[in-house]
Short mmCIF file of C-alpha atoms in Angstrom, two decimals:
data_model
loop_
_atom_site.label_atom_id
_atom_site.label_comp_id
_atom_site.label_asym_id
_atom_site.label_seq_id
_atom_site.Cartn_x
_atom_site.Cartn_y
_atom_site.Cartn_z
CA MET A 1 -58.27 0.49 -108.57
CA ILE A 2 -55.26 -1.45 -109.41
CA LEU A 3 -52.59 1.20 -110.96
CA THR A 4 -54.16 2.13 -107.56
CA LEU A 5 -52.66 -0.30 -105.38
CA ILE A 6 -49.70 -1.71 -107.70
CA VAL A 7 -48.89 2.04 -107.03
CA LEU A 8 -48.83 1.00 -103.14
CA LEU A 9 -46.98 -2.15 -102.69
CA LEU A 10 -43.77 -0.67 -104.33
CA PRO A 11 -42.86 0.87 -101.52
CA LEU A 12 -43.06 -2.39 -100.00
CA GLY A 13 -41.51 -4.25 -102.57
CA TRP A 14 -38.59 -2.17 -102.20
CA LEU A 15 -38.60 -2.00 -98.75
CA VAL A 16 -38.19 -5.79 -98.24
CA ASN A 17 -35.69 -7.07 -101.40
CA HIS A 18 -33.50 -4.03 -99.86
CA ARG A 19 -33.79 -5.33 -95.79
CA LEU A 20 -33.14 -9.38 -97.58
CA LYS A 21 -29.96 -7.37 -99.37
CA ARG A 22 -28.84 -6.36 -96.95
CA GLN A 23 -29.05 -9.76 -94.73
CA ARG A 24 -27.45 -11.20 -97.46
CA LEU A 25 -24.96 -9.08 -97.43
CA LYS A 26 -24.07 -9.91 -93.50
CA GLU A 27 -23.82 -13.37 -93.80
CA LYS A 28 -21.59 -13.65 -96.64
CA ARG A 29 -19.88 -11.41 -93.99
CA SER A 30 -20.22 -13.16 -91.50
CA GLU A 31 -18.57 -16.42 -93.48
CA ASN A 32 -15.50 -14.19 -93.60
CA GLU A 33 -15.03 -12.65 -90.73
CA ILE A 34 -13.52 -15.56 -88.67
CA TRP A 35 -12.34 -14.96 -84.69
CA SER A 36 -9.94 -16.94 -82.77
CA ILE A 37 -8.31 -16.38 -79.31
CA GLY A 38 -4.64 -15.79 -78.48
CA LEU A 39 -2.58 -15.29 -76.10
CA TYR A 40 0.05 -12.57 -75.62
CA GLU A 41 2.36 -11.12 -72.66
CA GLY A 42 4.00 -8.46 -70.98
CA PRO A 43 5.80 -6.61 -68.36
CA ASP A 44 2.33 -4.54 -67.37
CA PRO A 45 -1.14 -5.24 -68.45
CA VAL A 46 -1.28 -3.05 -70.82
CA THR A 47 2.31 -3.84 -72.28
CA LEU A 48 1.43 -6.48 -74.53
CA THR A 49 2.52 -8.22 -77.50
CA PRO A 50 2.14 -12.05 -78.95
CA ALA A 51 3.52 -14.71 -76.04
CA THR A 52 7.25 -16.09 -77.16
CA GLY A 53 7.00 -19.99 -77.75
CA ILE A 54 4.03 -20.04 -78.34
CA ILE A 55 1.87 -20.63 -82.10
CA ASN A 56 -1.10 -18.56 -82.93
CA PRO A 57 -4.18 -18.51 -82.17
CA ILE A 58 -4.12 -21.08 -79.16
CA LEU A 59 -7.69 -22.06 -79.96
CA THR A 60 -10.17 -21.85 -82.70
CA ALA A 61 -13.49 -23.34 -84.34
CA ASP A 62 -11.59 -25.86 -85.94
CA ASP A 63 -11.69 -27.73 -82.33
CA VAL A 64 -14.27 -27.57 -81.72
CA THR A 65 -15.38 -31.02 -81.40
CA ASP A 66 -18.99 -32.03 -79.73
CA THR A 67 -20.68 -29.47 -82.24
CA LYS A 68 -20.26 -26.85 -86.30
CA ALA A 69 -18.21 -24.53 -84.40
CA ARG A 70 -17.72 -20.94 -86.53
CA PHE A 71 -15.26 -19.11 -84.72
CA VAL A 72 -14.60 -18.36 -81.43
CA ALA A 73 -13.75 -15.26 -79.62
CA ASP A 74 -14.43 -14.16 -75.60
CA PRO A 75 -12.19 -15.10 -74.53
CA PHE A 76 -11.62 -15.25 -69.59
CA MET A 77 -9.70 -17.94 -68.42
CA THR A 78 -9.38 -19.17 -64.49
CA VAL A 79 -6.96 -21.28 -62.27
CA HIS A 80 -8.30 -23.55 -60.93
CA ASP A 81 -6.42 -26.58 -58.80
CA GLY A 82 -3.34 -26.00 -60.69
CA ARG A 83 -4.90 -25.89 -64.52
CA TYR A 84 -5.69 -23.08 -66.95
CA HIS A 85 -9.83 -22.98 -67.87
CA LEU A 86 -10.49 -21.15 -70.53
CA PHE A 87 -14.16 -20.08 -71.44
CA PHE A 88 -15.27 -18.42 -74.37
CA GLU A 89 -17.88 -17.38 -76.84
CA LEU A 90 -18.52 -20.33 -79.86
CA MET A 91 -20.95 -20.01 -82.08
CA ASN A 92 -22.78 -22.53 -83.41
CA SER A 93 -23.51 -22.81 -87.18
CA LYS A 94 -26.27 -25.34 -86.82
CA ARG A 95 -28.69 -23.53 -84.41
CA ASN A 96 -26.85 -19.74 -85.12
CA VAL A 97 -26.26 -18.34 -81.37
CA GLY A 98 -23.23 -18.40 -79.54
CA GLU A 99 -22.85 -20.68 -76.46
CA ILE A 100 -20.24 -21.52 -74.40
CA GLY A 101 -16.93 -23.54 -74.21
CA HIS A 102 -14.07 -24.58 -72.61
CA ALA A 103 -10.71 -26.06 -73.01
CA LEU A 104 -8.09 -26.67 -70.87
CA SER A 105 -4.44 -26.94 -70.13
CA GLU A 106 -1.93 -27.54 -67.77
CA ASP A 107 1.27 -24.92 -69.18
CA LEU A 108 -0.44 -22.56 -71.23
CA LYS A 109 0.98 -23.69 -74.56
CA THR A 110 -1.51 -26.44 -75.26
CA TRP A 111 -5.04 -26.61 -74.67
CA LYS A 112 -7.47 -29.86 -74.48
CA TYR A 113 -11.86 -28.40 -75.72
CA THR A 114 -13.82 -30.31 -73.69
CA GLY A 115 -17.29 -29.23 -74.66
CA VAL A 116 -20.09 -26.81 -74.70
CA VAL A 117 -20.36 -25.65 -70.46
CA LEU A 118 -23.20 -23.37 -71.26
CA LYS A 119 -26.51 -22.77 -74.02
CA GLU A 120 -29.60 -21.65 -73.90
CA LYS A 121 -32.56 -21.06 -76.41
CA PHE A 122 -30.93 -17.14 -76.86
CA HIS A 123 -27.34 -16.58 -77.74
CA LEU A 124 -24.68 -16.51 -75.19
CA SER A 125 -20.85 -14.16 -75.14
CA TYR A 126 -18.36 -12.88 -72.92
CA PRO A 127 -17.89 -15.34 -70.38
CA TYR A 128 -17.08 -13.44 -67.82
CA VAL A 129 -16.03 -16.26 -65.03
CA PHE A 130 -14.38 -14.41 -61.28
CA GLU A 131 -14.90 -15.55 -57.32
CA HIS A 132 -16.21 -14.99 -54.64
CA GLU A 133 -16.18 -16.86 -50.91
CA GLY A 134 -15.37 -19.60 -53.36
CA ILE A 135 -17.75 -19.66 -55.18
CA THR A 136 -17.46 -19.68 -58.69
CA TYR A 137 -19.50 -17.18 -61.28
CA MET A 138 -19.65 -16.52 -64.44
CA LEU A 139 -21.90 -13.78 -66.28
CA PRO A 140 -21.62 -13.96 -69.54
CA GLU A 141 -23.93 -11.65 -72.26
CA CYS A 142 -27.13 -12.17 -72.82
CA ALA A 143 -28.41 -9.53 -74.43
CA LYS A 144 -31.13 -11.56 -75.75
CA SER A 145 -33.06 -12.68 -72.68
CA ASN A 146 -33.43 -9.06 -71.94
CA ALA A 147 -31.73 -9.75 -68.68
CA VAL A 148 -28.40 -9.45 -67.18
CA ARG A 149 -28.32 -13.07 -65.60
CA LEU A 150 -25.33 -15.24 -63.33
CA TYR A 151 -24.76 -18.26 -63.02
CA ARG A 152 -23.14 -19.83 -59.90
CA ALA A 153 -21.00 -23.72 -60.98
CA GLU A 154 -22.66 -26.27 -59.36
CA SER A 155 -20.42 -28.56 -60.55
CA PHE A 156 -16.84 -26.72 -61.97
CA PRO A 157 -15.60 -26.21 -65.32
CA ASP A 158 -19.31 -28.07 -67.05
CA ARG A 159 -22.26 -28.23 -65.14
CA TRP A 160 -24.27 -23.98 -64.69
CA GLN A 161 -27.22 -23.18 -62.61
CA GLN A 162 -28.67 -19.95 -62.83
CA GLU A 163 -28.01 -17.47 -59.80
CA THR A 164 -30.54 -15.22 -59.74
CA THR A 165 -31.27 -12.13 -62.50
CA ILE A 166 -28.95 -9.19 -61.58
CA ILE A 167 -31.27 -6.83 -64.97
CA ASN A 168 -34.21 -6.89 -66.53
CA ASN A 169 -33.38 -4.38 -68.55
CA ILE A 170 -36.30 -4.68 -70.32
CA ASN A 171 -36.76 -0.56 -71.19
CA ARG A 172 -35.78 2.58 -73.10
CA LYS A 173 -32.20 1.72 -73.19
CA GLY A 174 -32.25 -1.65 -74.83
CA PRO A 175 -30.23 -5.39 -74.21
CA LEU A 176 -27.59 -4.89 -72.41
CA GLY A 177 -25.04 -6.21 -73.25
CA ASP A 178 -20.68 -7.24 -72.22
CA PRO A 179 -21.32 -7.41 -68.03
CA SER A 180 -18.44 -6.73 -66.47
CA ILE A 181 -18.10 -6.83 -62.71
CA ILE A 182 -15.98 -5.18 -60.00
CA PHE A 183 -16.40 -6.22 -56.09
CA HIS A 184 -13.97 -2.41 -55.14
CA ASN A 185 -14.25 -1.11 -51.32
CA GLU A 186 -18.03 -3.54 -49.77
CA ASN A 187 -19.40 -2.50 -52.95
CA TRP A 188 -20.09 -4.44 -56.03
CA TYR A 189 -20.31 -2.58 -59.04
CA LEU A 190 -21.31 -3.85 -63.03
CA PHE A 191 -20.54 -1.93 -65.94
CA THR A 192 -22.84 -2.53 -69.59
CA PHE A 193 -23.18 -1.43 -72.94
CA ALA A 194 -26.21 -0.66 -74.09
CA ALA A 195 -25.93 -1.14 -78.31
CA ARG A 196 -29.17 1.41 -78.67
CA THR A 197 -27.57 3.86 -77.52
CA LYS A 198 -24.11 3.72 -77.31
CA ASN A 199 -24.08 4.46 -73.46
CA LEU A 200 -22.43 2.68 -70.72
CA HIS A 201 -23.80 2.32 -67.17
CA LEU A 202 -23.02 1.85 -63.75
CA PHE A 203 -24.40 -0.34 -61.52
CA THR A 204 -23.64 -0.77 -58.46
CA SER A 205 -25.10 -3.12 -54.92
CA ARG A 206 -23.92 -3.93 -51.27
CA ASN A 207 -24.44 -7.53 -52.55
CA LEU A 208 -23.69 -9.52 -55.53
CA THR A 209 -27.19 -11.33 -55.99
CA ARG A 210 -29.28 -8.52 -54.78
CA GLY A 211 -29.77 -5.36 -54.44
CA TRP A 212 -28.99 -3.11 -58.13
CA HIS A 213 -29.27 -0.61 -58.93
CA GLU A 214 -28.03 2.68 -61.42
CA HIS A 215 -25.22 4.74 -60.11
CA LYS A 216 -25.68 8.22 -59.65
CA LYS A 217 -23.80 8.87 -62.24
CA SER A 218 -24.83 6.41 -64.96
CA PRO A 219 -24.71 6.51 -67.84
CA ILE A 220 -20.83 7.55 -67.70
CA ARG A 221 -20.19 7.49 -71.61
CA LYS A 222 -23.09 8.06 -73.47
CA ASN A 223 -22.83 7.75 -77.34
CA ASP A 224 -19.51 6.76 -77.65
CA PRO A 225 -19.10 3.87 -80.33
CA ARG A 226 -15.10 3.83 -79.60
CA PHE A 227 -14.99 4.27 -76.07
CA ALA A 228 -18.15 3.13 -74.19
CA ARG A 229 -18.85 -0.87 -75.02
CA PRO A 230 -16.48 -3.19 -72.49
CA GLY A 231 -14.04 -5.15 -73.97
CA GLY A 232 -12.55 -7.22 -71.53
CA ARG A 233 -11.59 -7.84 -67.70
CA ILE A 234 -11.15 -5.45 -65.45
CA ILE A 235 -8.94 -5.56 -62.97
CA ARG A 236 -5.88 -3.48 -60.40
CA TYR A 237 -3.21 -3.45 -61.11
CA LYS A 238 -0.47 -1.05 -59.28
CA ALA A 239 -3.76 0.65 -56.41
CA THR A 240 -5.88 1.49 -59.41
CA LEU A 241 -8.53 -0.40 -61.15
CA LEU A 242 -8.51 -0.99 -65.48
CA ARG A 243 -10.94 -1.03 -67.54
CA PHE A 244 -11.04 -1.97 -70.76
CA ALA A 245 -12.47 -1.30 -73.81
CA GLN A 246 -13.59 -2.31 -77.71
CA ASP A 247 -13.08 0.41 -80.21
CA SER A 248 -16.17 -0.10 -83.01
CA ILE A 249 -14.49 2.28 -85.05
CA PRO A 250 -14.23 2.56 -88.21
CA SER A 251 -15.78 -1.46 -87.91
CA TYR A 252 -16.74 -3.81 -84.69
CA GLY A 253 -13.74 -4.75 -82.75
CA SER A 254 -11.41 -3.17 -84.22
CA ARG A 255 -9.19 -2.96 -81.41
CA VAL A 256 -8.84 -2.88 -77.31
CA TRP A 257 -8.17 1.10 -74.79
CA GLY A 258 -6.92 0.83 -71.09
CA PHE A 259 -8.55 3.26 -68.87
CA ARG A 260 -7.85 3.85 -64.96
CA ILE A 261 -10.28 5.03 -63.12
CA THR A 262 -9.67 6.88 -60.35
CA GLU A 263 -12.18 7.90 -58.23
CA LEU A 264 -15.03 4.80 -57.94
CA THR A 265 -18.13 5.33 -55.22
CA PRO A 266 -21.26 4.46 -55.12
CA GLU A 267 -21.73 8.48 -55.43
CA SER A 268 -18.92 9.41 -58.08
CA TYR A 269 -17.09 7.87 -60.59
CA ARG A 270 -14.41 9.33 -63.14
CA GLU A 271 -11.61 7.27 -65.72
CA GLU A 272 -8.67 8.81 -67.48
CA PRO A 273 -7.18 6.63 -70.71
CA VAL A 274 -3.73 4.61 -70.07
CA SER A 275 -2.45 5.89 -72.93
CA ALA A 276 -3.04 7.46 -76.25
CA HIS A 277 -1.88 4.05 -78.37
CA PRO A 278 -4.89 0.70 -77.96
CA VAL A 279 -3.39 -2.09 -75.75
CA ILE A 280 -4.51 -4.66 -78.17
CA GLU A 281 -5.47 -4.12 -81.73
CA GLY A 282 -4.97 -6.00 -84.57
CA GLY A 283 -3.44 -5.40 -88.21
CA LEU A 284 0.41 -7.27 -88.23
CA ASP A 285 -1.17 -10.86 -88.14
CA LEU A 286 -3.05 -13.64 -90.60
CA TRP A 287 -5.36 -14.73 -87.59
CA ASN A 288 -5.79 -11.47 -86.64
CA ASN A 289 -5.78 -8.64 -90.19
CA VAL A 290 -9.43 -7.55 -88.69
CA GLY A 291 -9.60 -6.57 -85.03
CA MET A 292 -9.15 -7.72 -81.74
CA HIS A 293 -11.94 -6.88 -79.36
CA ASN A 294 -11.75 -8.85 -75.99
CA ILE A 295 -8.87 -9.12 -73.04
CA ASP A 296 -8.45 -11.07 -69.90
CA PRO A 297 -4.95 -10.31 -68.22
CA TYR A 298 -3.91 -11.81 -65.47
CA GLU A 299 -0.58 -11.00 -63.25
CA THR A 300 1.62 -14.29 -63.14
CA ARG A 301 3.84 -15.69 -59.52
CA ASN A 302 7.13 -14.02 -61.84
CA GLY A 303 5.14 -10.73 -62.47
CA ASN A 304 4.71 -10.57 -65.63
CA TRP A 305 1.89 -10.42 -67.12
CA ILE A 306 -0.01 -12.41 -69.54
CA ALA A 307 -2.83 -11.98 -71.81
CA PHE A 308 -6.03 -14.06 -73.64
CA VAL A 309 -6.67 -11.84 -76.26
CA ASP A 310 -9.53 -13.06 -79.45
CA GLY A 311 -8.05 -11.71 -83.08
CA LEU A 312 -10.93 -10.95 -86.35
CA HIS A 313 -9.62 -12.65 -89.63
CA ASN A 314 -10.46 -12.03 -92.44
CA PRO A 315 -9.62 -14.29 -95.09
CA THR A 316 -10.36 -11.95 -98.65
CA ARG A 317 -7.71 -9.54 -96.51
CA GLY A 318 -4.35 -9.19 -96.09
CA PRO A 319 -2.68 -8.07 -92.55
CA GLN A 320 -2.97 -4.03 -92.37
CA ARG A 321 -2.60 -1.71 -88.95
CA GLN A 322 -5.65 0.02 -89.04
CA SER A 323 -5.64 4.12 -87.93
CA LEU A 324 -5.78 4.53 -84.37
CA ALA A 325 -7.93 7.71 -82.61
CA THR A 326 -6.64 9.07 -78.87
CA PRO A 327 -9.29 8.23 -76.14
CA SER A 328 -10.70 11.33 -74.26
CA ASP A 329 -10.96 11.91 -70.72
CA GLN A 330 -13.82 11.07 -68.98
CA LYS A 331 -15.64 14.53 -67.05
CA THR A 332 -18.96 13.00 -65.02
#
């Protein structure tokens, strides 16, 4: 009887020990991988290099003053009253969850961290801020809540109230992350990533706050860890839309690719790669020696472009350029 019990418990003990070991390795890896935020520039939103006259990174976890942060990432910027407002994920080391932080600049060179502006019981990241009809909204990732939630600025930039739940995603898709939204030809479109299946899902509605349903062509990318996951703001450029995708091969957050959306209606969707080269990638500087995975481009008054980006630094590794993979055309 005792021998039988031992035989039965041995696999369970091995499984528990294996999972504990994996958790310890994950925690150690997280401690050695640090995200921070930088500024790039270029003649267009897909030809970018580190901004001149700027010391990157422009914002790090050390700038966070109201809590202890492990890293800052996922930058999204909006201009309000002539000043630059940057929203981003900060990883709260005490709570071990993401919160949304805010920094302010008058000239893009000097940034002042102002504090945490949104936190929930669950993890928050990817604070996709945008304006519509004079109202500033935020569509952060809150996949741990099993929903896609829309927030409205009650008092910009530091008071946010949930406006509505766009999608309740407790279903076979699993949690939906990195929601990216665009208003195009009188319709709203929402791109979001299902980590469980590595699918890129597309939702659409005539109204921002209600009536959302999955697009007829969704998922528009299936089982695709390279080009499915959104990697920043969807933008308009030269009468077309550009979508950015973060590449998780060979590891999470390696680089960001650009895709030109050639057809987008409530019934159809097509896209094509912007080029055979990524828009941004890590490898040349210490602050982003492992990778880059988010981009928020913004056209300046003189027609040039700036882009808020993030970079992944591992202090145990030096600068290194990673191998590339060419994105394939979308066939739907």
